[in-house]
XYZ file of C-alpha atoms in Angstrom:
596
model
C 27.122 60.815 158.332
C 26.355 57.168 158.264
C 25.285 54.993 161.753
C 26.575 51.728 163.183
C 25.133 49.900 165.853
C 26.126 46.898 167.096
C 25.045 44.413 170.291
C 26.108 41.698 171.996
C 24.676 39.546 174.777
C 21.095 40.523 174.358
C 20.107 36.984 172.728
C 16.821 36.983 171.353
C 16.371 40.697 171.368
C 19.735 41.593 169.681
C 17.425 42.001 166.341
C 15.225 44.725 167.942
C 18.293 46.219 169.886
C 19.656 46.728 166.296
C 16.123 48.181 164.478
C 15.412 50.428 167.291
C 19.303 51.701 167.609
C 19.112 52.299 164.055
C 15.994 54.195 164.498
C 18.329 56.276 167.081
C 20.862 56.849 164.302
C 18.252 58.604 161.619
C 19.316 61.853 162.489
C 22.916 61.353 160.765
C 21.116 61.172 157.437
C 21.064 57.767 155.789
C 19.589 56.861 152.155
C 19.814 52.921 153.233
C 20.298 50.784 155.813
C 20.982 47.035 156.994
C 21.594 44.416 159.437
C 24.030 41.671 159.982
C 23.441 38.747 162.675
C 25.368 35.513 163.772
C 24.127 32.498 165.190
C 26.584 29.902 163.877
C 25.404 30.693 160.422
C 25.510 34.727 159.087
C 22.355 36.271 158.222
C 22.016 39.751 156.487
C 19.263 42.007 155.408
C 19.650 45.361 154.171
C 17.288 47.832 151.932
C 17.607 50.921 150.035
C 15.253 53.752 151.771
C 14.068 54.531 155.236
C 14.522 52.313 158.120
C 10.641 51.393 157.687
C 11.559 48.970 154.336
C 14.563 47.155 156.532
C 11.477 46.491 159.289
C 9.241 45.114 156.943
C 11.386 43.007 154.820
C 13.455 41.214 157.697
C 13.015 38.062 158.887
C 11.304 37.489 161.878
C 13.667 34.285 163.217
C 16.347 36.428 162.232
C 18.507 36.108 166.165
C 21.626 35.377 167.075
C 23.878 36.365 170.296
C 25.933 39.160 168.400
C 24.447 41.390 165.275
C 25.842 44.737 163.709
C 23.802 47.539 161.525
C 24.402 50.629 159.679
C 22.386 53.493 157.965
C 24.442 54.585 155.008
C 24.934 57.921 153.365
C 26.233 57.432 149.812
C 30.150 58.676 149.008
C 30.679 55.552 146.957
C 27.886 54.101 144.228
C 24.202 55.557 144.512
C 21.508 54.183 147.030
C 20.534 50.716 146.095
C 19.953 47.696 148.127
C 23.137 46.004 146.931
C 25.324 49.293 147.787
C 23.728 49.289 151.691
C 25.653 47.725 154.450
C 26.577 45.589 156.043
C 28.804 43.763 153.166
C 30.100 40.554 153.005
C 32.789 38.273 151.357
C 32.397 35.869 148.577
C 31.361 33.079 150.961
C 29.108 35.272 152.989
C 31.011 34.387 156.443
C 31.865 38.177 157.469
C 30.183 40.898 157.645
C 31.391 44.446 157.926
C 29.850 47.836 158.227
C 31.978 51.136 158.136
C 31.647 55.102 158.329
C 34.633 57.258 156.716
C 36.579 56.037 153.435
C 38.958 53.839 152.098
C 40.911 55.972 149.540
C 43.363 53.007 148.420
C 39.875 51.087 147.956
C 40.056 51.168 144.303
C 43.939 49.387 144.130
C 42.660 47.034 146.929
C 39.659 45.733 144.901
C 41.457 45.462 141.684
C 44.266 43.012 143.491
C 41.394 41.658 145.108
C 39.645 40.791 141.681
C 42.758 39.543 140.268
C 42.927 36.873 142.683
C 39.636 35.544 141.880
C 37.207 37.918 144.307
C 33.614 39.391 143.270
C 32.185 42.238 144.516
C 28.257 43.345 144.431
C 28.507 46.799 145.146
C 29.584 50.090 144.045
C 31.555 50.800 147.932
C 34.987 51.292 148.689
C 33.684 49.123 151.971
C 33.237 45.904 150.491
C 37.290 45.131 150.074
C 36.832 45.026 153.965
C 35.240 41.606 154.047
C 37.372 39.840 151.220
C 40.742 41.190 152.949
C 39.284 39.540 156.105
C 38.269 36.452 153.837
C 41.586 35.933 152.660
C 43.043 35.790 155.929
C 41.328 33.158 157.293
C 41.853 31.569 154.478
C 45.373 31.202 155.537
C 44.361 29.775 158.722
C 44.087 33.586 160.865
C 41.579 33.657 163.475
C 38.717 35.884 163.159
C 40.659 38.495 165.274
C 44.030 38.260 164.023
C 42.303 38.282 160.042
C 40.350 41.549 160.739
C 43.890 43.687 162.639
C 45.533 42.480 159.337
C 42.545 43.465 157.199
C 42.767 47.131 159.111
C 46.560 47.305 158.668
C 45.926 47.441 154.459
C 43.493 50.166 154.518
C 44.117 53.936 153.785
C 41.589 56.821 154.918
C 39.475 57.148 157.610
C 37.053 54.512 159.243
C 34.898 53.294 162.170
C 34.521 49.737 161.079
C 32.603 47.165 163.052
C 32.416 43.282 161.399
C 30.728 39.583 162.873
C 31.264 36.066 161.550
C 29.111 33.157 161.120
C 31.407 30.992 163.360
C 32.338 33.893 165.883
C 30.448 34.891 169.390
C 32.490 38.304 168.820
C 31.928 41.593 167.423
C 35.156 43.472 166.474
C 35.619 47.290 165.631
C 37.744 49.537 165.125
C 38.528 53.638 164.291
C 40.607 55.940 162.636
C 39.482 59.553 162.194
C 35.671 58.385 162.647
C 34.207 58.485 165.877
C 32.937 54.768 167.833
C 31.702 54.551 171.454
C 31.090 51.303 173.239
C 28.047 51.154 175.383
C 28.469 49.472 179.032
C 25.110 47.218 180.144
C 24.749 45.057 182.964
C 24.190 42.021 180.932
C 25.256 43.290 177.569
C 27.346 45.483 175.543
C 26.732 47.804 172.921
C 29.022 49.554 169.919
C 27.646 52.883 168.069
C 28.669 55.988 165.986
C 26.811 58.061 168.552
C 25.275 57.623 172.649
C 21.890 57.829 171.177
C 21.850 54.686 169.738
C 21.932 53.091 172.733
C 20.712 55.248 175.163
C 17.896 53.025 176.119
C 20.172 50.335 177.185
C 22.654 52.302 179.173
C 23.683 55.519 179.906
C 27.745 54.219 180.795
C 30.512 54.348 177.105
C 33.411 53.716 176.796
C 35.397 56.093 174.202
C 37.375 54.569 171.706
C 40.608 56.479 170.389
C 42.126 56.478 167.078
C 43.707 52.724 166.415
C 42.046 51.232 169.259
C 40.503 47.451 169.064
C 37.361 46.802 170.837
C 35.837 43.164 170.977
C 32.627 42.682 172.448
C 31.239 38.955 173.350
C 28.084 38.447 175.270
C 27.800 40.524 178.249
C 31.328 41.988 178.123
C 33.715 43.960 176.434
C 37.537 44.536 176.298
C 39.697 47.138 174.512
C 42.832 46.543 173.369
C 46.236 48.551 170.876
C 46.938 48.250 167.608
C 49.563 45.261 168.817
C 47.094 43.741 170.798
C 47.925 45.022 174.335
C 45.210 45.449 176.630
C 44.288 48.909 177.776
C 42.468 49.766 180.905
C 39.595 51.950 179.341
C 37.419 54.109 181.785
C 33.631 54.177 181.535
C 32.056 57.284 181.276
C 28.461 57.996 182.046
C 26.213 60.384 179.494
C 24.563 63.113 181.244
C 21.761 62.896 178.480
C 18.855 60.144 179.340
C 16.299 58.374 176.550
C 13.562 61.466 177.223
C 15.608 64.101 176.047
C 16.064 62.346 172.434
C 12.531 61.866 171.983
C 10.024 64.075 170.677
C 8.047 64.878 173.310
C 4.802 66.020 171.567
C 6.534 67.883 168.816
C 5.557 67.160 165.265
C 9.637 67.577 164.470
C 12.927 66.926 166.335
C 14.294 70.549 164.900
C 10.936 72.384 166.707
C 11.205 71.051 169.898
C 14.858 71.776 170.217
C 13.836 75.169 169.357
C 11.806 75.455 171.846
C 14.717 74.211 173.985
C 16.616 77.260 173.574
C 15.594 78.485 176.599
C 16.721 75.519 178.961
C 19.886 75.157 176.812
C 21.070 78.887 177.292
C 20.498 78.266 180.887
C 22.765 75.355 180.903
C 25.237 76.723 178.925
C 25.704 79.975 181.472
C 25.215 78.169 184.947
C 27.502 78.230 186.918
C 29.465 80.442 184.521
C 28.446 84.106 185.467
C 28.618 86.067 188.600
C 25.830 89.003 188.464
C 27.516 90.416 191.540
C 30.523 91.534 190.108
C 29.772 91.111 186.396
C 32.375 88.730 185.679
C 32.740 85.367 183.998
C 34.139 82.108 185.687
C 34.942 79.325 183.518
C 37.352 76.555 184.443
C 38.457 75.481 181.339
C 38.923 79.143 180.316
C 41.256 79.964 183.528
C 44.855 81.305 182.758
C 44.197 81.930 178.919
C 45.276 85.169 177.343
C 45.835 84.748 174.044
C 47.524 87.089 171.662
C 45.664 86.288 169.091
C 42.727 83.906 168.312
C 41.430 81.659 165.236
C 38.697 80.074 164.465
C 38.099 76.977 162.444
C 34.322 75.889 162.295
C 31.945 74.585 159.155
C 28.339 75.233 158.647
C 26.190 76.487 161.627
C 29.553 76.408 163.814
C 31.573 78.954 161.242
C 28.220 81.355 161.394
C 29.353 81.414 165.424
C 32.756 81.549 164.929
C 32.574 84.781 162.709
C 30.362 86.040 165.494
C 33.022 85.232 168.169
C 35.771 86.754 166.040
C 34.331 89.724 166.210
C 33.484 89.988 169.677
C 36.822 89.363 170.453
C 38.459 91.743 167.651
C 36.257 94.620 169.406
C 37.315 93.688 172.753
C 41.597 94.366 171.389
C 42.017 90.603 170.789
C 43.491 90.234 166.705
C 40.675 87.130 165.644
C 39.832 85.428 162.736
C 37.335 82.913 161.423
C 37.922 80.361 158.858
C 36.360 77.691 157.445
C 38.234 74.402 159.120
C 38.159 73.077 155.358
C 40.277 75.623 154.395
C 42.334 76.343 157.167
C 43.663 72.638 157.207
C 45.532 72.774 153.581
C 46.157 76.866 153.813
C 46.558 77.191 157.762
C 47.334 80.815 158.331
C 50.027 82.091 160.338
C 50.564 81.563 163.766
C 52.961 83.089 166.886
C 53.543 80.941 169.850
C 50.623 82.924 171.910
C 48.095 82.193 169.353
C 44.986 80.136 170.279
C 42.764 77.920 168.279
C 39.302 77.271 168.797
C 37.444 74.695 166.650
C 33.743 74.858 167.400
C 32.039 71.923 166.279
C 28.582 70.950 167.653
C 29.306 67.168 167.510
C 33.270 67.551 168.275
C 33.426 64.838 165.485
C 33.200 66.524 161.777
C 36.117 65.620 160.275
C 37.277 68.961 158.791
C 37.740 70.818 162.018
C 39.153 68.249 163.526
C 42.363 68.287 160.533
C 42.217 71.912 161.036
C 42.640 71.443 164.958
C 45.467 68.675 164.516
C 47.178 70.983 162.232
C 47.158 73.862 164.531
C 49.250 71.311 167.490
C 51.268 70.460 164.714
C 52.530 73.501 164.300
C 52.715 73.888 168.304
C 49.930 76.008 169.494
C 47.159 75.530 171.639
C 44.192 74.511 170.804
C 40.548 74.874 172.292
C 37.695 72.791 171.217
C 33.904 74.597 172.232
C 31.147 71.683 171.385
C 28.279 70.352 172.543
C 29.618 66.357 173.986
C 31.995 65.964 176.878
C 33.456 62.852 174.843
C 34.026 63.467 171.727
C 37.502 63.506 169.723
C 37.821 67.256 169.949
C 37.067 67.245 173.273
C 39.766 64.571 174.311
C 42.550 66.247 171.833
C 42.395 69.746 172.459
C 44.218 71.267 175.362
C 41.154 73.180 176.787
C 37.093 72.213 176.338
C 34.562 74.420 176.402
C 31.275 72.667 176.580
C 28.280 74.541 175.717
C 25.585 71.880 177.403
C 22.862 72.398 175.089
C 21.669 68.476 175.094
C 21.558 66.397 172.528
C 20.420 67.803 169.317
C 18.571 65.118 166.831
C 17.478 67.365 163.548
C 19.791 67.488 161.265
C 19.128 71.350 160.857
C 21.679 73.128 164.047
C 19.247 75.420 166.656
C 19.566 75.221 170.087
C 23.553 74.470 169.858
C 24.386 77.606 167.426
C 22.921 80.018 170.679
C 24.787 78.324 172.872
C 27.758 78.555 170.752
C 27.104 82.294 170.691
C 26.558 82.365 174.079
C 29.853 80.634 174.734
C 31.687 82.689 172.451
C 30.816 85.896 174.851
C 32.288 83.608 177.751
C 35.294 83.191 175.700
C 35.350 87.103 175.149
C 34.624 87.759 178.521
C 37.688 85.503 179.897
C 40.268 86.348 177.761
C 39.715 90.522 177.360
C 39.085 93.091 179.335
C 35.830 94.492 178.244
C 34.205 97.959 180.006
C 30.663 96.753 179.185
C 31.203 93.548 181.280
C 28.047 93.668 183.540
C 25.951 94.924 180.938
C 26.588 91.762 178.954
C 26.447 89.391 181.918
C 22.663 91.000 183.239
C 22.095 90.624 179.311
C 22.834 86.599 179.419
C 20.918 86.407 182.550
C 17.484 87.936 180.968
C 18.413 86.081 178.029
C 16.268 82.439 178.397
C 13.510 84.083 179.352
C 13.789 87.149 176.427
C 14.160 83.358 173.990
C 10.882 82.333 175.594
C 9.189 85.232 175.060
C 9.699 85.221 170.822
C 8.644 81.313 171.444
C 5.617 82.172 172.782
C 4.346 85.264 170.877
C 6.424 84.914 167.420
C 4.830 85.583 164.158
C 6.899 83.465 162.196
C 4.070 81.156 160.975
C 2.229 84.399 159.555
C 5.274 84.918 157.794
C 5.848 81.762 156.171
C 2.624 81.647 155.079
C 2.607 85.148 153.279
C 6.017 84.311 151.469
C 6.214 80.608 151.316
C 5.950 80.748 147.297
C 8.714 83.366 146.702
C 11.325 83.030 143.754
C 14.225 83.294 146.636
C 14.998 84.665 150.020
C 17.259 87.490 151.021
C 18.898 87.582 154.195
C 21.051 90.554 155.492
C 22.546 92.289 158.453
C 25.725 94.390 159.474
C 28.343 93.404 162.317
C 27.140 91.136 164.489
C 23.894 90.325 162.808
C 25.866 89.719 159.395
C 26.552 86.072 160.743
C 22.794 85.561 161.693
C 21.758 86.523 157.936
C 24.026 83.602 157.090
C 22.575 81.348 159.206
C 18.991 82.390 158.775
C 19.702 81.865 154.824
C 21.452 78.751 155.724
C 18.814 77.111 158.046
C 16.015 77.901 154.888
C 17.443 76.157 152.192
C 18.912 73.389 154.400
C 15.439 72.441 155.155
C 13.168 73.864 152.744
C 14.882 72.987 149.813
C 14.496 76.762 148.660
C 16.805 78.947 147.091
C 18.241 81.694 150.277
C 21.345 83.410 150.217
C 22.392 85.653 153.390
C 24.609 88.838 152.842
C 26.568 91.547 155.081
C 23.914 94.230 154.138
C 26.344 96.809 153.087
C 27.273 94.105 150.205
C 23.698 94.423 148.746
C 24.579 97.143 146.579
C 28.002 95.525 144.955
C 26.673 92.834 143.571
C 23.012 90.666 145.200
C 20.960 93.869 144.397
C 20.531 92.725 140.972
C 19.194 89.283 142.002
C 15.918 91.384 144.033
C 12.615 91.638 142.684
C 8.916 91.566 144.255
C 9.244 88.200 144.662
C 12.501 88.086 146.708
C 11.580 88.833 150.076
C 14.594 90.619 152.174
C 14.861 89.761 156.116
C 16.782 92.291 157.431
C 18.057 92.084 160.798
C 18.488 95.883 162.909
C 18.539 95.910 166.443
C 19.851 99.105 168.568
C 20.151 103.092 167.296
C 23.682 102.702 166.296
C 25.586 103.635 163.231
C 24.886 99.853 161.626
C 21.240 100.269 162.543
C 21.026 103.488 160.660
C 23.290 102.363 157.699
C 20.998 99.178 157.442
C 17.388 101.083 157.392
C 19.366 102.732 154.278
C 19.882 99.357 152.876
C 16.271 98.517 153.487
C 15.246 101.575 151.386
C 17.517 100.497 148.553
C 15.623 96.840 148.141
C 12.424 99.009 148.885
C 12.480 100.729 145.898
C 13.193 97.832 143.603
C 9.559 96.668 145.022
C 10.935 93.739 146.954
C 8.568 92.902 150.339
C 10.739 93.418 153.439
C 11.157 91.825 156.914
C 12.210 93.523 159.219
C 13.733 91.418 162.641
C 14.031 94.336 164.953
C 14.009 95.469 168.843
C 12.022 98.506 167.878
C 14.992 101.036 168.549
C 15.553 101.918 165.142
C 12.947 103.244 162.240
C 13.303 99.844 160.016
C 9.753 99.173 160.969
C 8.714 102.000 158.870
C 10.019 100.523 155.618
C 9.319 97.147 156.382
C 6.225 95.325 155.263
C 5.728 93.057 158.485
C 8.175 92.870 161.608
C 9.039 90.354 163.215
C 10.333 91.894 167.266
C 12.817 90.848 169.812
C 13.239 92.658 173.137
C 15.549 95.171 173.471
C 18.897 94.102 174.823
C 22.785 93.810 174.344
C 24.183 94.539 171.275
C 26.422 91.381 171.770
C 23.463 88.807 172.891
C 20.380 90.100 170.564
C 21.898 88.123 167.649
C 20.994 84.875 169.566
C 17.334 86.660 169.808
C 17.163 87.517 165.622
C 18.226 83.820 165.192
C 15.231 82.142 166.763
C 12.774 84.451 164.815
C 14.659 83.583 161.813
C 15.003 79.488 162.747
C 11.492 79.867 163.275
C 10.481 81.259 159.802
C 12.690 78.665 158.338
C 10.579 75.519 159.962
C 7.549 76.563 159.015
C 8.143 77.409 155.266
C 9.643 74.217 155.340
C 6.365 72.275 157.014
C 4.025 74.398 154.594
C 5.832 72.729 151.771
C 6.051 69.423 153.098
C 9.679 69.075 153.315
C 11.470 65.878 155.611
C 12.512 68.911 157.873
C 14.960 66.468 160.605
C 16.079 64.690 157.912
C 16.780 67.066 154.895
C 17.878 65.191 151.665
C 21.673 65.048 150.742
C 22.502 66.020 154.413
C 24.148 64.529 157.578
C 24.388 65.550 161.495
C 27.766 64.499 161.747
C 30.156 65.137 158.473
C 32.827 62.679 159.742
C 34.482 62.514 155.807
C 36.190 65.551 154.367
């Protein structure tokens, strides 16, 4: 949610360093966006819409040695070009652009006000700038005016601000994630790596309450009291190709299409054949007595799914949404273990649900996608799933690896009889991924039922959580109405809502009892005349009652759910393209919730 960018030291270029890192930043979701440089005088530009309308309407002299941007996604006042950042003070000698919110914002502006202020905007951002204002009014120095700025603010921020008579960028964070980017010749500040990646590949993490000023060519980090602190630089595995297209008309297809590489990744290194065991560092010496998940979107879809591997494998689990958990925590014992999985290890609910869970003395495991991030450095254990960066909005490629690594986690913790079955399972599964990819008839499918009233998603155990996510990844980006259901639920309430224009995907893999209970199911939304699709490995009779299939190969009953997903992410894109939607950039959504 929301992007800052920021450069120093770059001269000339620093307003194409800021377009292009902004450009970098679109996968966040933004409804506006705007840039801020200094040159001895403050110049700002910012525009309601797409990046494209900033581009066009800025001004081509517009340089200066140090410049800060942001793509904004509304919490405070509707899109409009006043409302975009960066803001500024009544003079116009600061500018400031923020992600998170200032919840004593409303208080802060009406003192503000009273002492003679005016604001433009609708944002709870804008009292940054005049707090700033009024300290230097008093004879602060830039620095000094922005630390005592920070100290009257409430909430949660990454805040980044330039003046017209300062060679300086400073920034700051609370509870919203900033990374400082490490050139040769210049540095960089950003939300997220991307943004930068094209300048350098070495960042610098900044922690809660941290300072970071950046002048022309270098950078320096320092406490809340001004101490210094001896930051270490970091360099990003990712590089600039992997966040590019690469021929793909969409971000969210080609990482599809990376499923294959990713799951690799993910289990290398991980999995010994041989013996049919699992070897994962961060997972060494854990044996939990009980597990709990906190996860949103995508990431709760894979923690029901690991939940459930590990209640079958003896271990008590539970999955709950981290927005929930974090004012109703449930009940912990000193052996239990908490795992947020969050793709970005920055969205702002699991991360209060983590916190709360080492509050109350336990330990704490954070499974996401970047080495970095602030679950990553504030959990006791990490468990990385290395699926690459991931640009659409829409999660793919990192919700199989998260159900890949939640079999790790299984595997490690609980002693499972079927361990070498499920390890020669993982190992077929990139190329079983491929396979779908390359013979999938998801496009047929999308065109036969891309003008349906609704969509109806179901499955039973460990397919239930891929019927959410299938119904989940539909109407995130095709704007459609889906709703995903355990399938034995269809009858108690959702069978009222099927008609002949409600398709029902129904996902059966296996001969089992749930494969046989949900062919029954199928026969129930069968009669009510409803078409049915049926994502199946063939071992069951579904097909029979199904008016197209869509197959998978035969495998585990504990890795097939990441094979049902990509026929299911697969119908969701292309409904989407047939109906024109902005499928890496859905409306109303962000990459990276970092508010709660």
């Amino acid at each position: 949610m929301c992007g800052i960018i920021g450069c120093s030291g770059r001269s000339d270029e620093t307003l194409d360093v800021l377009l292009s890192g902004l450009e970098g930043l679109e996968y966040r979701g933004y409804d506006s966006a705007g840039v801020a440089l200094s040159n001895g005088t403050l110049s700002v530009c910012k525009r309601e819409g797409e990046i494209h309308r900033l581009q066009q309407a800025v001004d081509g002299d517009l340089g200066g040695p140090v410049g800060i941007g942001h793509t904004r996604w509304s919490t405070h006042g509707p899109p409009s070009d006043a409302n975009a950042h960066p803001h500024t003070d009544c003079s116009g000698g600061v500018a400031v652009v923020h992600n998170g919110i200032v919840e004593n914002y409303a208080d802060l502006r009406a003192e503000l006000t009273d002492r003679g202020h005016e604001f433009d905007s609708d944002t709870d951002t804008e009292v940054v700038p005049h707090l700033v204002e009024e300290e230097l009014a008093d004879g602060a120095t830039f620095e000094e005016a922005f630390r005592a700025a920070v100290t009257r603010l409430e909430g949660s921020y990454a805040l980044a601000a330039v003046a017209e008579d300062s060679a300086a960028i400073l920034a700051t964070r609370h509870d919203s994630p900033l990374v400082v980017g490490v050139g040769d010749d210049a540095a960089y500040l950003a939300s997220d790596v991307p943004a930068f990646l094209d300048y350098t590949d070495r960042v610098v993490y900044l922690e809660d309450d941290e300072f970071a000023r950046l002048e022309t060519g270098s950078w320096t980090v320092t406490d809340a009291d001004g101490g210094l602190i001896d930051k270490s630089v970091s360099r990003v595995e990712w590089d600039a190709e992997e966040t590019a297209k690469s021929g793909y008309d969409h971000y969210m297809l080609k990482e599809i299409h990376e499923q294959p590489r990713a799951l690799r990744k993910c289990l290398r290194g991980r999995v010994d054949e041989r013996t049919g065991s699992v070897a994962v560092e961060a997972l060494e010496g854990l044996n939990p007595g009980s597990v709990q998940f906190v996860a949103c979107g995508t990431s709760y879809h894979a923690a029901l799914f690991g939940a459930q591997t590990l209640r079958e494998a003896g271990v008590p689990a539970q999955a709950f949404l981290a927005s929930e958990y974090a004012t109703s925590p449930a009940p912990v014992t000193d052996d239990t273990l908490v795992v947020g999985i969050t793709q970005s290890g920055e969205t702002a609910d699991t991360l209060s649900a983590l916190r709360e869970a080492q509050h109350r003395g336990v330990e704490t495991l954070a499974m996401t996608n970047v080495v970095g991030s602030t679950a990553a450095r504030e959990c006791d254990r990490t468990l990385t799933i290395r699926a690459g960066p991931e640009i659409g909005v829409a999660a793919t490629k990192t919700f199989s690896s998260q159900v890949v690594a939640c079999n790790l986690l299984s595997a490690a913790v609980a002693e499972r009889g079927d361990a070498r079955e499920v390890v020669e399972a993982l190992r077929d599964l990139p190329g079983q991924v491929q396979k779908i990819l390359d013979s999938s008839r998801a496009e047929r499918v999308a065109e036969e039922y891309v003008d349906s009233e609704a969509y109806f998603f179901v499955g039973r155990g460990h397919h239930h959580p891929v019927a959410l996510e299938g119904a989940l990844k539909l109407k995130e980006i095709s704007y459609e109405h889906a709703e995903g259901f355990p399938a034995g639920e269809l009858k108690h309430g959702p069978l009222a809502l099927v008609t002949a224009e409600t398709p029902v995907f129904a996902v059966a893999t296996g001969s089992g009892e749930k494969a046989t209970k949900t062919v029954g199911n199928v026969k129930e939304v069968e009669a009510r005349d409803a078409p049915v699709v049926a994502v199946t490995d063939g071992a069951s009779d579904v097909g029979r009652y199904a008016d197209v299939v869509l197959e998978i190969p035969e495998t585990h009953a504990r890795v097939a759910p990441v094979l049902a997903n990509v026929q299911l992410q697969l119908v969701a894109y292309y409904i989407a393209k047939k109906l024109g939607r902005s499928i890496d950039k859905p409306r109303n959504l962000a990459k990276s919730v970092t508010v709660e």
